[in-house]
Every structure is written in C-alpha cells, then in structure tokens.
mmCIF file of C-alpha atoms in Angstrom:
data_model
loop_
_atom_site.group_PDB
_atom_site.id
_atom_site.type_symbol
_atom_site.label_atom_id
_atom_site.label_comp_id
_atom_site.label_asym_id
_atom_site.label_seq_id
_atom_site.Cartn_x
_atom_site.Cartn_y
_atom_site.Cartn_z
ATOM 1 C CA MET A 232 36.290 30.621 -40.573
ATOM 2 C CA GLN A 233 38.055 27.995 -38.273
ATOM 3 C CA PRO A 234 35.348 25.323 -37.902
ATOM 4 C CA PHE A 235 34.724 25.207 -41.673
ATOM 5 C CA LEU A 236 38.979 24.701 -41.951
ATOM 6 C CA ASP A 237 38.650 22.133 -39.394
ATOM 7 C CA ARG A 238 36.329 20.459 -41.854
ATOM 8 C CA ARG A 239 38.720 20.011 -44.473
ATOM 9 C CA ARG A 240 41.873 19.849 -43.138
ATOM 10 C CA PRO A 241 43.778 16.602 -43.729
ATOM 11 C CA GLY A 242 44.070 14.140 -40.410
ATOM 12 C CA GLY A 243 40.444 15.406 -39.203
ATOM 13 C CA ASN A 244 38.947 12.330 -40.627
ATOM 14 C CA LYS A 245 39.998 8.623 -39.950
ATOM 15 C CA HIS A 246 38.911 7.776 -43.799
ATOM 16 C CA GLY A 247 40.877 10.549 -45.360
ATOM 17 C CA THR A 248 44.735 11.203 -45.699
ATOM 18 C CA PRO A 249 47.031 9.747 -42.747
ATOM 19 C CA ARG A 250 48.788 13.736 -43.136
ATOM 20 C CA ASN A 251 48.059 15.193 -40.245
ATOM 21 C CA GLU A 252 47.582 19.517 -40.203
ATOM 22 C CA LYS A 253 46.100 21.750 -37.929
ATOM 23 C CA ASP A 254 45.104 24.256 -40.571
ATOM 24 C CA LYS A 255 44.754 27.010 -37.813
ATOM 25 C CA VAL A 256 44.459 30.078 -39.230
ATOM 26 C CA VAL A 257 46.251 33.626 -38.900
ATOM 27 C CA PHE A 258 44.608 37.095 -39.807
ATOM 28 C CA LEU A 259 47.224 39.503 -40.973
ATOM 29 C CA SER A 260 44.700 42.401 -41.612
ATOM 30 C CA GLY A 261 41.509 43.199 -41.957
ATOM 31 C CA LEU A 262 39.869 42.374 -38.728
ATOM 32 C CA TYR A 263 40.024 44.628 -35.104
ATOM 33 C CA GLN A 264 39.083 44.015 -31.955
ATOM 34 C CA ASP A 265 38.310 47.299 -29.990
ATOM 35 C CA ASP A 266 37.880 45.551 -26.389
ATOM 36 C CA SER A 267 41.449 45.517 -25.479
ATOM 37 C CA ASP A 268 40.267 43.257 -22.551
ATOM 38 C CA ALA A 269 39.049 41.101 -24.893
ATOM 39 C CA LEU A 270 41.480 41.099 -27.524
ATOM 40 C CA LEU A 271 44.151 40.160 -24.550
ATOM 41 C CA THR A 272 42.248 37.327 -23.678
ATOM 42 C CA GLY A 273 41.081 35.925 -26.383
ATOM 43 C CA SER A 274 42.157 32.685 -27.656
ATOM 44 C CA LYS A 275 45.968 32.620 -28.883
ATOM 45 C CA LEU A 276 47.663 30.589 -31.285
ATOM 46 C CA THR A 277 51.685 30.162 -31.753
ATOM 47 C CA VAL A 278 52.840 29.750 -35.145
ATOM 48 C CA ASP A 279 56.679 27.894 -35.727
ATOM 49 C CA VAL A 280 58.445 29.655 -38.879
ATOM 50 C CA ASP A 281 62.006 29.040 -39.849
ATOM 51 C CA ASP A 282 62.482 28.183 -36.104
ATOM 52 C CA GLN A 283 61.272 31.426 -34.733
ATOM 53 C CA SER A 284 57.879 31.621 -32.991
ATOM 54 C CA PHE A 285 54.987 33.826 -33.600
ATOM 55 C CA GLU A 286 52.019 34.161 -31.120
ATOM 56 C CA THR A 287 48.493 35.746 -32.572
ATOM 57 C CA GLU A 288 46.110 37.145 -30.332
ATOM 58 C CA GLY A 289 42.564 36.401 -30.229
ATOM 59 C CA TYR A 290 39.917 37.823 -32.522
ATOM 60 C CA GLU A 291 37.078 35.817 -32.013
ATOM 61 C CA ASP A 292 34.709 39.282 -31.018
ATOM 62 C CA GLY A 293 36.310 41.496 -33.323
ATOM 63 C CA PHE A 294 35.102 42.783 -36.600
ATOM 64 C CA THR A 295 36.097 43.620 -40.478
ATOM 65 C CA THR A 296 37.713 47.691 -40.873
ATOM 66 C CA GLY A 297 36.664 47.159 -44.332
ATOM 67 C CA GLU A 298 39.928 46.899 -45.823
ATOM 68 C CA PRO A 299 41.385 43.604 -47.385
ATOM 69 C CA ILE A 300 41.255 40.561 -45.366
ATOM 70 C CA ALA A 301 44.516 39.057 -44.889
ATOM 71 C CA ALA A 302 45.118 34.910 -43.399
ATOM 72 C CA ILE A 303 47.674 32.488 -43.922
ATOM 73 C CA VAL A 304 47.426 29.007 -42.929
ATOM 74 C CA LEU A 305 50.892 27.087 -42.452
ATOM 75 C CA SER A 306 51.560 23.449 -44.090
ATOM 76 C CA THR A 307 53.444 22.043 -41.154
ATOM 77 C CA SER A 308 53.285 18.325 -41.907
ATOM 78 C CA LYS A 309 55.467 18.287 -45.450
ATOM 79 C CA LYS A 310 57.303 15.327 -46.415
ATOM 80 C CA SER A 311 58.845 16.462 -49.662
ATOM 81 C CA GLY A 312 61.018 13.899 -49.867
ATOM 82 C CA ASP A 313 58.117 11.383 -51.152
ATOM 83 C CA TYR A 314 57.882 13.511 -54.505
ATOM 84 C CA THR A 315 61.682 13.091 -55.689
ATOM 85 C CA GLN A 316 59.847 9.802 -57.858
ATOM 86 C CA PHE A 317 58.363 12.123 -60.023
ATOM 87 C CA SER A 318 60.653 14.768 -60.099
ATOM 88 C CA GLY A 319 62.999 15.567 -63.015
ATOM 89 C CA PRO A 320 62.953 14.389 -66.840
ATOM 90 C CA THR A 321 63.294 10.782 -65.459
ATOM 91 C CA GLY A 322 60.015 11.192 -62.776
ATOM 92 C CA GLU A 323 57.537 8.597 -62.858
ATOM 93 C CA VAL A 324 54.266 9.367 -64.339
ATOM 94 C CA ARG A 325 51.000 8.521 -61.589
ATOM 95 C CA PRO A 326 48.272 7.494 -64.391
ATOM 96 C CA GLY A 327 45.289 9.821 -63.666
ATOM 97 C CA HIS A 328 47.559 12.586 -62.335
ATOM 98 C CA THR A 329 48.524 15.648 -64.068
ATOM 99 C CA ASP A 330 52.542 14.906 -63.711
ATOM 100 C CA LEU A 331 52.774 14.822 -67.254
ATOM 101 C CA VAL A 332 51.135 17.257 -69.171
ATOM 102 C CA LYS A 333 52.438 19.643 -66.398
ATOM 103 C CA PHE A 334 55.729 18.928 -66.754
ATOM 104 C CA HIS A 335 55.536 19.803 -70.723
ATOM 105 C CA GLN A 336 53.588 22.326 -70.819
ATOM 106 C CA SER A 337 55.963 24.069 -68.029
ATOM 107 C CA LYS A 338 59.112 22.943 -70.356
ATOM 108 C CA GLY A 339 59.954 21.383 -67.605
ATOM 109 C CA PHE A 340 59.753 24.009 -64.653
ATOM 110 C CA VAL A 341 57.366 22.319 -62.585
ATOM 111 C CA ASP A 342 57.615 21.872 -58.658
ATOM 112 C CA VAL A 343 55.771 18.752 -58.014
ATOM 113 C CA ARG A 344 56.665 18.553 -54.066
ATOM 114 C CA GLY A 345 52.596 18.343 -52.684
ATOM 115 C CA GLY A 346 50.692 17.861 -56.420
ATOM 116 C CA GLY A 347 51.123 22.211 -56.594
ATOM 117 C CA ARG A 348 47.582 23.478 -57.359
ATOM 118 C CA SER A 349 46.333 20.197 -58.456
ATOM 119 C CA SER A 350 46.681 19.295 -54.487
ATOM 120 C CA TYR A 351 43.552 19.354 -52.829
ATOM 121 C CA ARG A 352 45.828 21.335 -50.166
ATOM 122 C CA SER A 353 44.856 24.396 -52.704
ATOM 123 C CA THR A 354 41.340 24.325 -51.584
ATOM 124 C CA ILE A 355 42.192 26.021 -48.298
ATOM 125 C CA THR A 356 42.039 29.336 -50.251
ATOM 126 C CA ASP A 357 38.311 28.346 -51.136
ATOM 127 C CA VAL A 358 37.002 27.705 -47.791
ATOM 128 C CA ILE A 359 38.602 30.875 -46.351
ATOM 129 C CA GLY A 360 37.143 33.175 -48.811
ATOM 130 C CA GLY A 361 33.621 31.107 -48.707
ATOM 131 C CA SER A 362 33.913 31.280 -44.700
ATOM 132 C CA VAL A 363 33.406 35.395 -45.268
ATOM 133 C CA ALA A 364 30.650 35.170 -48.243
ATOM 134 C CA ARG A 365 28.726 32.868 -45.711
ATOM 135 C CA ILE A 366 28.501 35.268 -42.818
ATOM 136 C CA ILE A 367 27.669 38.016 -45.458
ATOM 137 C CA LEU A 368 24.793 35.934 -46.779
ATOM 138 C CA ARG A 369 23.494 34.514 -43.391
ATOM 139 C CA GLU A 370 23.161 38.102 -42.012
ATOM 140 C CA CYS A 371 21.689 39.964 -44.863
ATOM 141 C CA PHE A 372 19.744 36.885 -46.018
ATOM 142 C CA GLY A 373 19.519 34.050 -43.709
ATOM 143 C CA THR A 374 20.896 32.114 -46.330
ATOM 144 C CA ARG A 375 22.671 28.790 -45.126
ATOM 145 C CA PHE A 376 24.777 25.578 -47.139
ATOM 146 C CA VAL A 377 24.737 22.250 -45.976
ATOM 147 C CA SER A 378 26.451 18.959 -47.756
ATOM 148 C CA SER A 379 25.782 15.520 -47.980
ATOM 149 C CA ILE A 380 27.756 12.708 -49.286
ATOM 150 C CA CYS A 381 25.006 10.605 -51.635
ATOM 151 C CA GLN A 382 27.447 7.957 -53.234
ATOM 152 C CA VAL A 383 31.031 6.322 -52.723
ATOM 153 C CA GLY A 384 31.939 3.783 -55.517
ATOM 154 C CA SER A 385 28.902 2.031 -56.483
ATOM 155 C CA LEU A 386 27.555 2.324 -53.306
ATOM 156 C CA LYS A 387 24.609 5.035 -53.109
ATOM 157 C CA SER A 388 22.184 6.979 -50.590
ATOM 158 C CA GLN A 389 18.597 6.333 -50.044
ATOM 159 C CA LYS A 390 18.168 9.532 -49.005
ATOM 160 C CA SER A 391 18.347 13.280 -50.611
ATOM 161 C CA LEU A 392 19.552 16.123 -48.822
ATOM 162 C CA ALA A 393 17.252 18.223 -51.280
ATOM 163 C CA ASP A 394 14.223 16.536 -49.985
ATOM 164 C CA THR A 395 14.951 16.705 -46.952
ATOM 165 C CA LEU A 396 16.708 20.163 -45.983
ATOM 166 C CA THR A 397 14.333 23.414 -44.992
ATOM 167 C CA ILE A 398 15.197 26.659 -42.825
ATOM 168 C CA ASP A 399 13.408 24.802 -40.112
ATOM 169 C CA ASN A 400 15.962 21.968 -39.874
ATOM 170 C CA VAL A 401 19.091 23.240 -40.893
ATOM 171 C CA ASP A 402 20.435 23.506 -37.240
ATOM 172 C CA GLU A 403 19.666 20.134 -36.696
ATOM 173 C CA ILE A 404 20.834 18.621 -40.031
ATOM 174 C CA GLU A 405 24.248 20.765 -39.646
ATOM 175 C CA THR A 406 25.135 19.480 -36.648
ATOM 176 C CA SER A 407 24.679 15.419 -37.000
ATOM 177 C CA LEU A 408 26.858 16.353 -40.367
ATOM 178 C CA GLY A 409 29.219 17.738 -38.698
ATOM 179 C CA GLU A 410 29.641 14.978 -36.063
ATOM 180 C CA ALA A 411 29.963 12.140 -38.529
ATOM 181 C CA GLU A 412 33.107 10.728 -39.912
ATOM 182 C CA ILE A 413 30.792 10.388 -43.190
ATOM 183 C CA ALA A 414 28.815 13.251 -43.492
ATOM 184 C CA SER A 415 25.218 11.885 -44.804
ATOM 185 C CA ILE A 416 22.087 12.245 -44.009
ATOM 186 C CA ASP A 417 21.617 8.492 -44.644
ATOM 187 C CA HIS A 418 23.024 7.007 -41.474
ATOM 188 C CA ASP A 419 22.748 3.246 -42.803
ATOM 189 C CA PHE A 420 24.744 4.630 -45.838
ATOM 190 C CA ALA A 421 27.098 6.260 -43.903
ATOM 191 C CA ASN A 422 28.212 3.254 -42.223
ATOM 192 C CA GLU A 423 28.303 0.921 -45.024
ATOM 193 C CA ALA A 424 30.852 3.926 -47.017
ATOM 194 C CA GLY A 425 32.883 3.591 -44.287
ATOM 195 C CA GLU A 426 33.632 0.348 -44.188
ATOM 196 C CA LEU A 427 33.969 0.144 -48.188
ATOM 197 C CA ILE A 428 36.421 3.199 -48.002
ATOM 198 C CA LYS A 429 38.387 0.912 -45.595
ATOM 199 C CA GLU A 430 38.337 -2.516 -47.489
ATOM 200 C CA THR A 431 39.438 -0.370 -50.389
ATOM 201 C CA ARG A 432 42.365 1.553 -49.007
ATOM 202 C CA LYS A 433 43.534 -2.037 -47.338
ATOM 203 C CA ARG A 434 43.750 -3.097 -51.117
ATOM 204 C CA GLY A 435 45.949 0.147 -51.806
ATOM 205 C CA ASP A 436 42.913 1.591 -53.678
ATOM 206 C CA SER A 437 40.770 4.347 -54.158
ATOM 207 C CA LEU A 438 37.088 5.091 -54.669
ATOM 208 C CA GLY A 439 35.094 7.866 -56.271
ATOM 209 C CA ALA A 440 32.235 9.580 -54.499
ATOM 210 C CA ALA A 441 29.204 12.204 -55.207
ATOM 211 C CA VAL A 442 28.352 15.104 -52.933
ATOM 212 C CA GLU A 443 24.996 16.918 -52.933
ATOM 213 C CA VAL A 444 25.232 20.715 -51.721
ATOM 214 C CA VAL A 445 22.440 22.726 -50.805
ATOM 215 C CA ALA A 446 21.857 26.208 -50.481
ATOM 216 C CA VAL A 447 18.450 27.533 -48.273
ATOM 217 C CA ARG A 448 17.159 30.706 -48.439
ATOM 218 C CA VAL A 449 18.795 31.884 -51.908
ATOM 219 C CA PRO A 450 17.496 35.507 -52.896
ATOM 220 C CA PRO A 451 15.456 35.333 -56.258
ATOM 221 C CA LEU A 452 16.687 37.251 -59.488
ATOM 222 C CA LEU A 453 20.168 36.758 -59.108
ATOM 223 C CA GLY A 454 22.219 35.857 -62.296
ATOM 224 C CA GLN A 455 23.695 38.109 -65.432
ATOM 225 C CA PRO A 456 23.046 36.935 -69.333
ATOM 226 C CA LEU A 457 24.645 34.207 -71.022
ATOM 227 C CA TYR A 458 28.489 33.863 -69.334
ATOM 228 C CA GLN A 459 27.839 35.079 -66.187
ATOM 229 C CA SER A 460 24.650 33.567 -65.294
ATOM 230 C CA LEU A 461 24.657 31.961 -61.994
ATOM 231 C CA LYS A 462 24.467 28.646 -63.728
ATOM 232 C CA VAL A 463 27.375 28.761 -66.311
ATOM 233 C CA ARG A 464 29.493 30.434 -62.913
ATOM 234 C CA LEU A 465 28.539 27.527 -60.671
ATOM 235 C CA MET A 466 28.668 24.822 -62.746
ATOM 236 C CA GLY A 467 32.419 26.393 -63.184
ATOM 237 C CA ALA A 468 33.126 26.559 -59.805
ATOM 238 C CA LEU A 469 31.915 23.425 -58.656
ATOM 239 C CA GLY A 470 33.182 21.989 -61.733
ATOM 240 C CA GLY A 471 36.610 23.274 -61.479
ATOM 241 C CA LEU A 472 37.055 22.100 -58.192
ATOM 242 C CA ASN A 473 39.991 19.375 -57.879
ATOM 243 C CA ALA A 474 39.376 15.645 -58.979
ATOM 244 C CA VAL A 475 35.360 16.754 -60.072
ATOM 245 C CA GLN A 476 34.492 15.013 -62.658
ATOM 246 C CA SER A 477 30.855 15.719 -63.317
ATOM 247 C CA CYS A 478 28.591 18.767 -61.795
ATOM 248 C CA GLU A 479 24.963 18.429 -61.802
ATOM 249 C CA ILE A 480 22.162 21.233 -60.739
ATOM 250 C CA GLY A 481 18.657 20.172 -59.768
ATOM 251 C CA SER A 482 17.806 16.979 -60.977
ATOM 252 C CA GLY A 483 20.686 16.503 -63.550
ATOM 253 C CA VAL A 484 20.455 13.625 -65.560
ATOM 254 C CA ASP A 485 17.754 12.378 -64.171
ATOM 255 C CA VAL A 486 15.265 14.475 -65.963
ATOM 256 C CA ILE A 487 16.514 12.809 -69.332
ATOM 257 C CA PRO A 488 13.600 10.526 -69.240
ATOM 258 C CA ARG A 489 10.941 12.304 -68.220
ATOM 259 C CA THR A 490 8.639 14.470 -70.278
ATOM 260 C CA GLY A 491 7.616 17.950 -69.738
ATOM 261 C CA SER A 492 4.664 17.729 -68.195
ATOM 262 C CA GLU A 493 6.683 14.998 -65.437
ATOM 263 C CA ASN A 494 9.678 17.742 -65.070
ATOM 264 C CA ASN A 495 7.952 21.264 -65.057
ATOM 265 C CA ASP A 496 7.491 22.514 -61.456
ATOM 266 C CA PRO A 497 4.211 23.779 -61.206
ATOM 267 C CA ILE A 498 3.782 27.728 -59.790
ATOM 268 C CA ARG A 499 1.085 29.160 -57.255
ATOM 269 C CA SER A 500 1.280 32.834 -55.727
ATOM 270 C CA SER A 501 3.105 31.469 -53.100
ATOM 271 C CA GLY A 502 5.792 30.054 -55.003
ATOM 272 C CA TYR A 503 7.115 26.801 -56.971
ATOM 273 C CA GLN A 504 5.463 23.385 -55.827
ATOM 274 C CA SER A 505 8.184 21.340 -56.473
ATOM 275 C CA ASN A 506 12.484 21.799 -57.213
ATOM 276 C CA THR A 507 13.239 19.676 -60.132
ATOM 277 C CA HIS A 508 15.179 23.162 -61.308
ATOM 278 C CA GLY A 509 17.255 23.207 -58.429
ATOM 279 C CA GLY A 510 16.809 27.362 -57.527
ATOM 280 C CA LEU A 511 17.713 28.316 -61.173
ATOM 281 C CA LEU A 512 16.070 29.123 -64.009
ATOM 282 C CA GLY A 513 17.766 30.280 -67.222
ATOM 283 C CA GLY A 514 20.644 30.705 -65.355
ATOM 284 C CA ILE A 515 18.471 32.855 -62.484
ATOM 285 C CA THR A 516 17.357 32.005 -59.191
ATOM 286 C CA THR A 517 13.774 31.379 -58.380
ATOM 287 C CA GLY A 518 14.169 31.737 -54.272
ATOM 288 C CA SER A 519 13.731 27.765 -54.328
ATOM 289 C CA PRO A 520 16.972 26.032 -52.611
ATOM 290 C CA LEU A 521 20.024 26.141 -54.687
ATOM 291 C CA VAL A 522 21.012 22.064 -55.284
ATOM 292 C CA ALA A 523 23.929 20.713 -57.167
ATOM 293 C CA ARG A 524 25.383 17.369 -56.972
ATOM 294 C CA VAL A 525 29.075 16.976 -57.543
ATOM 295 C CA GLY A 526 30.463 13.803 -58.993
ATOM 296 C CA PHE A 527 34.635 13.194 -57.602
ATOM 297 C CA LYS A 528 37.084 11.181 -59.449
ATOM 298 C CA PRO A 529 38.735 8.118 -57.453
ATOM 299 C CA THR A 530 41.971 9.481 -56.023
ATOM 300 C CA SER A 531 44.484 9.313 -59.011
ATOM 301 C CA THR A 532 47.562 8.128 -56.577
ATOM 302 C CA ILE A 533 47.179 4.585 -55.584
ATOM 303 C CA ASN A 534 49.082 1.846 -54.304
ATOM 304 C CA LEU A 535 49.027 -0.440 -56.878
ATOM 305 C CA PRO A 536 51.420 -1.598 -59.897
ATOM 306 C CA GLN A 537 50.195 0.066 -62.767
ATOM 307 C CA ASN A 538 51.662 0.708 -66.900
ATOM 308 C CA SER A 539 53.024 4.183 -67.299
ATOM 309 C CA VAL A 540 56.027 6.269 -68.718
ATOM 310 C CA ASN A 541 58.734 8.735 -67.076
ATOM 311 C CA LYS A 542 58.400 12.175 -68.452
ATOM 312 C CA ARG A 543 61.021 11.310 -71.528
ATOM 313 C CA LEU A 544 57.745 8.694 -72.526
ATOM 314 C CA ASP A 545 60.083 5.610 -71.652
ATOM 315 C CA GLU A 546 57.254 2.815 -70.630
ATOM 316 C CA ILE A 547 57.447 1.727 -66.836
ATOM 317 C CA GLU A 548 55.465 -0.409 -64.623
ATOM 318 C CA PHE A 549 54.593 2.552 -61.843
ATOM 319 C CA GLU A 550 54.152 1.632 -58.436
ATOM 320 C CA LEU A 551 54.145 4.391 -55.926
ATOM 321 C CA ALA A 552 57.456 4.238 -53.232
ATOM 322 C CA LYS A 553 55.788 6.814 -50.597
ATOM 323 C CA GLY A 554 53.185 9.201 -50.113
ATOM 324 C CA ARG A 555 49.978 9.911 -48.139
ATOM 325 C CA HIS A 556 46.610 10.379 -49.784
ATOM 326 C CA ASP A 557 43.361 10.328 -49.567
ATOM 327 C CA PRO A 558 41.412 7.027 -50.665
ATOM 328 C CA CYS A 559 38.249 8.765 -51.135
ATOM 329 C CA VAL A 560 38.538 12.728 -51.616
ATOM 330 C CA GLY A 561 34.985 13.273 -51.639
ATOM 331 C CA VAL A 562 34.684 12.700 -48.005
ATOM 332 C CA ARG A 563 36.346 16.040 -47.092
ATOM 333 C CA ALA A 564 35.059 17.622 -49.893
ATOM 334 C CA GLY A 565 31.493 18.896 -48.710
ATOM 335 C CA VAL A 566 32.751 22.062 -46.905
ATOM 336 C CA THR A 567 34.641 23.353 -49.932
ATOM 337 C CA LEU A 568 31.563 22.777 -52.449
ATOM 338 C CA GLU A 569 30.029 24.590 -49.963
ATOM 339 C CA SER A 570 32.365 27.718 -49.996
ATOM 340 C CA ARG A 571 32.557 28.091 -53.667
ATOM 341 C CA MET A 572 28.537 28.080 -54.055
ATOM 342 C CA ALA A 573 28.602 30.810 -51.305
ATOM 343 C CA ILE A 574 31.581 32.507 -53.183
ATOM 344 C CA GLU A 575 29.354 32.576 -56.419
ATOM 345 C CA LEU A 576 26.314 33.304 -54.921
ATOM 346 C CA LEU A 577 27.480 36.484 -53.335
ATOM 347 C CA ASN A 578 29.252 37.513 -56.298
ATOM 348 C CA SER A 579 25.944 37.472 -58.055
ATOM 349 C CA VAL A 580 24.590 39.772 -55.278
ATOM 350 C CA LEU A 581 26.982 42.484 -55.777
ATOM 351 C CA ALA A 582 26.586 41.767 -59.730
ATOM 352 C CA TYR A 583 22.552 42.454 -59.055
ATOM 353 C CA GLN A 584 23.212 45.347 -56.663
ATOM 354 C CA ALA A 585 25.792 47.205 -59.111
ATOM 355 C CA THR A 586 23.417 47.270 -61.738
ATOM 356 C CA ALA A 587 20.152 49.128 -62.239
ATOM 357 C CA HIS A 588 18.557 46.815 -59.265
ATOM 358 C CA CYS A 589 20.773 49.381 -56.869
ATOM 359 C CA GLY A 590 18.667 49.716 -54.217
ATOM 360 C CA ASP A 591 15.517 47.181 -54.800
ATOM 361 C CA SER A 592 14.708 44.715 -52.190
ATOM 362 C CA ILE A 593 15.637 41.213 -53.522
ATOM 363 C CA LYS A 594 12.030 39.775 -53.878
ATOM 364 C CA LEU A 595 10.026 37.695 -56.452
ATOM 365 C CA PHE A 596 7.011 35.969 -54.760
#
C-alpha cells in the first residue's frame, strides 16, 4: 500500500505542488502478524498527534483477519491560513473552483480550509482501498494496472500504453514508469512535458493533462445490466475524480469517423484480434485489456489576475494571495485512476460470484 501512496503524495514530484506530505499509512485494525519476532523488528512509524507521539509496529509480513481494515494517514503540512481569502460571506471566489457553489449550496456552512472534498487530498482513500483491491485481483487472476500520461496541454505522446503493455512486459514498464518524474512510456514526450510544466508554473498558470490507464489479465463476463454495467460504473468512478473533464473507453472519440468495418474487432477461437472496444462490450468485460483515457482540466487555482466575484456576488479582480497548488494535477493522477479501476473491477467480480454464477470459473475463450 505504501508505494502506491508514495506515488500519489504531494511533494514527491518536482512538477507537482510544493506542499510536502509523508503520507505514511498507519493501520488501526484488520491486520495481524503472528510472528512476534517479525512484529517487533518490522518497520516502525512514529506519528505525532496533538503533541503526543505514537509508534506503530511493522506489518510487512502480516495478513488480513477478515475484520474491516481501518487505516489513517495524517496531514502534517497544513497552512490553513492560506484559505482565509476565501472564507465567509465576503470571501473571494476562485474562477473554476467550487467556492461559490459550495458556499451557497451549504447556506454558508462550508469549511474552505484545504478545499474540503474538492481537494485532491481526498483521493488518499481511493489509493488505500484500491491497494487492497489490487492485491486480491492480482492473487486471484493475475490482474495488473498501469497508467501513463499521454498528453500535457497541447503536447501529445507519440506512444500508446494500450498498444505497448502486455502481461509479459508489465513488470518492466511498471518499474520504468515508477522511476520517472513524468510517468509516460514516451520518454521524449515526458522530457518536453516536464519543461512545459516548468515554464507554465513560472508564469503563474496551469495545464490540463490526459492519462491512459490499462488493466491486463482482466476476467471476462464481468458487469451487470444497465446502470450497473461495468462501463457505467467505470466511467462514473474515473469521471467522478476531482478535476476530471472527460473519460473515454477503448478508442474513445477516435471511433467517430470510422466505418463499422474499420472499427469492429475481429474474433477468432483464441479471442479478439484487436481491442478498439477497450475490453468492454455492452458494459461486460471480454477478457481483453481494459483501457480508459481520462482528461483533466488545468488546475483552477492559479497565480494570475482574473475577473471574479465575492460570495455576495460583488464584482472583484481576483488575485491569489497565498497557496501551494499543482501546476498540472494529471501528473499525480495515474495511481488514483488505477485504484478506482481496481475497486470497480473487484466490485464486479464480487457481483458476478454473488449471482447464479456462484462457483463458476470466470472464462470465455
């Protein structure tokens, strides 16, 4: 779990927010280590809460007990004073942010510190839950999840993760991406994107991005009817992530100018010969890799003057006083997308096994 949180954490990437959080996970329940020597010598973590220090024992070789897994990750690099500019009925509204709608929806009872649920920090819970789902899916089916940044601003990658990733090279690609500041399989694109983000940040502006996320060794026949189809659930999970503006499955909008003969995936007894459908037909998995492409808007909070209002709707010229914000939120988003995809895939496995298919092996070809 910790390596996934490390990929998401602020401060772990020079192209992200200057805020630096350790994001060390502490388990409160659901795990047990029966080897007392290993328990006492496992990695320890000291956590400070209200001037008191708590030391947790290591659980690296532990196992789940079947009880709910409870975990906590503390925020230790807070600067709540940075948000006073947006507080109260005369608080200023950041264009593109949720300040105005959240204030009036809640009748003024809103806590602006850190951005609340609109903050990307809320995705810690996705990564924790997704880490558990990934372990189960990998142990049961060999399923793996990988993501690659494929666009930053108008700059596009010349390589596709979906065309490159296989079960045979997944370890190599995962290692390579894990070591990169811009996690893209196109290294030339990654270098250019890093420079573009750096230049944009200096101007006080921000950039949008697109991230490709792929799962291999996906069990076929998963997905319930209509609103519980895996396509609906997956697009809701990925599209509902903070700052997401678009979500495409398979070839996405690229299929629009094609004819049916160009777009259909040929089938042989061994399986599908191509994967335009992105692993889903009728919202049901086919066993082909599950492919999604998710677009993120530029970070709303920027350091440039903009026309805006305060919460009483008085017109103002808004200029950010303080803040530590990502110049391109898509840079840290890959692991969260992988996590949400894993959670929805595991939900579909459990739904499949809870129906008339209970006890069946999940197999198509």
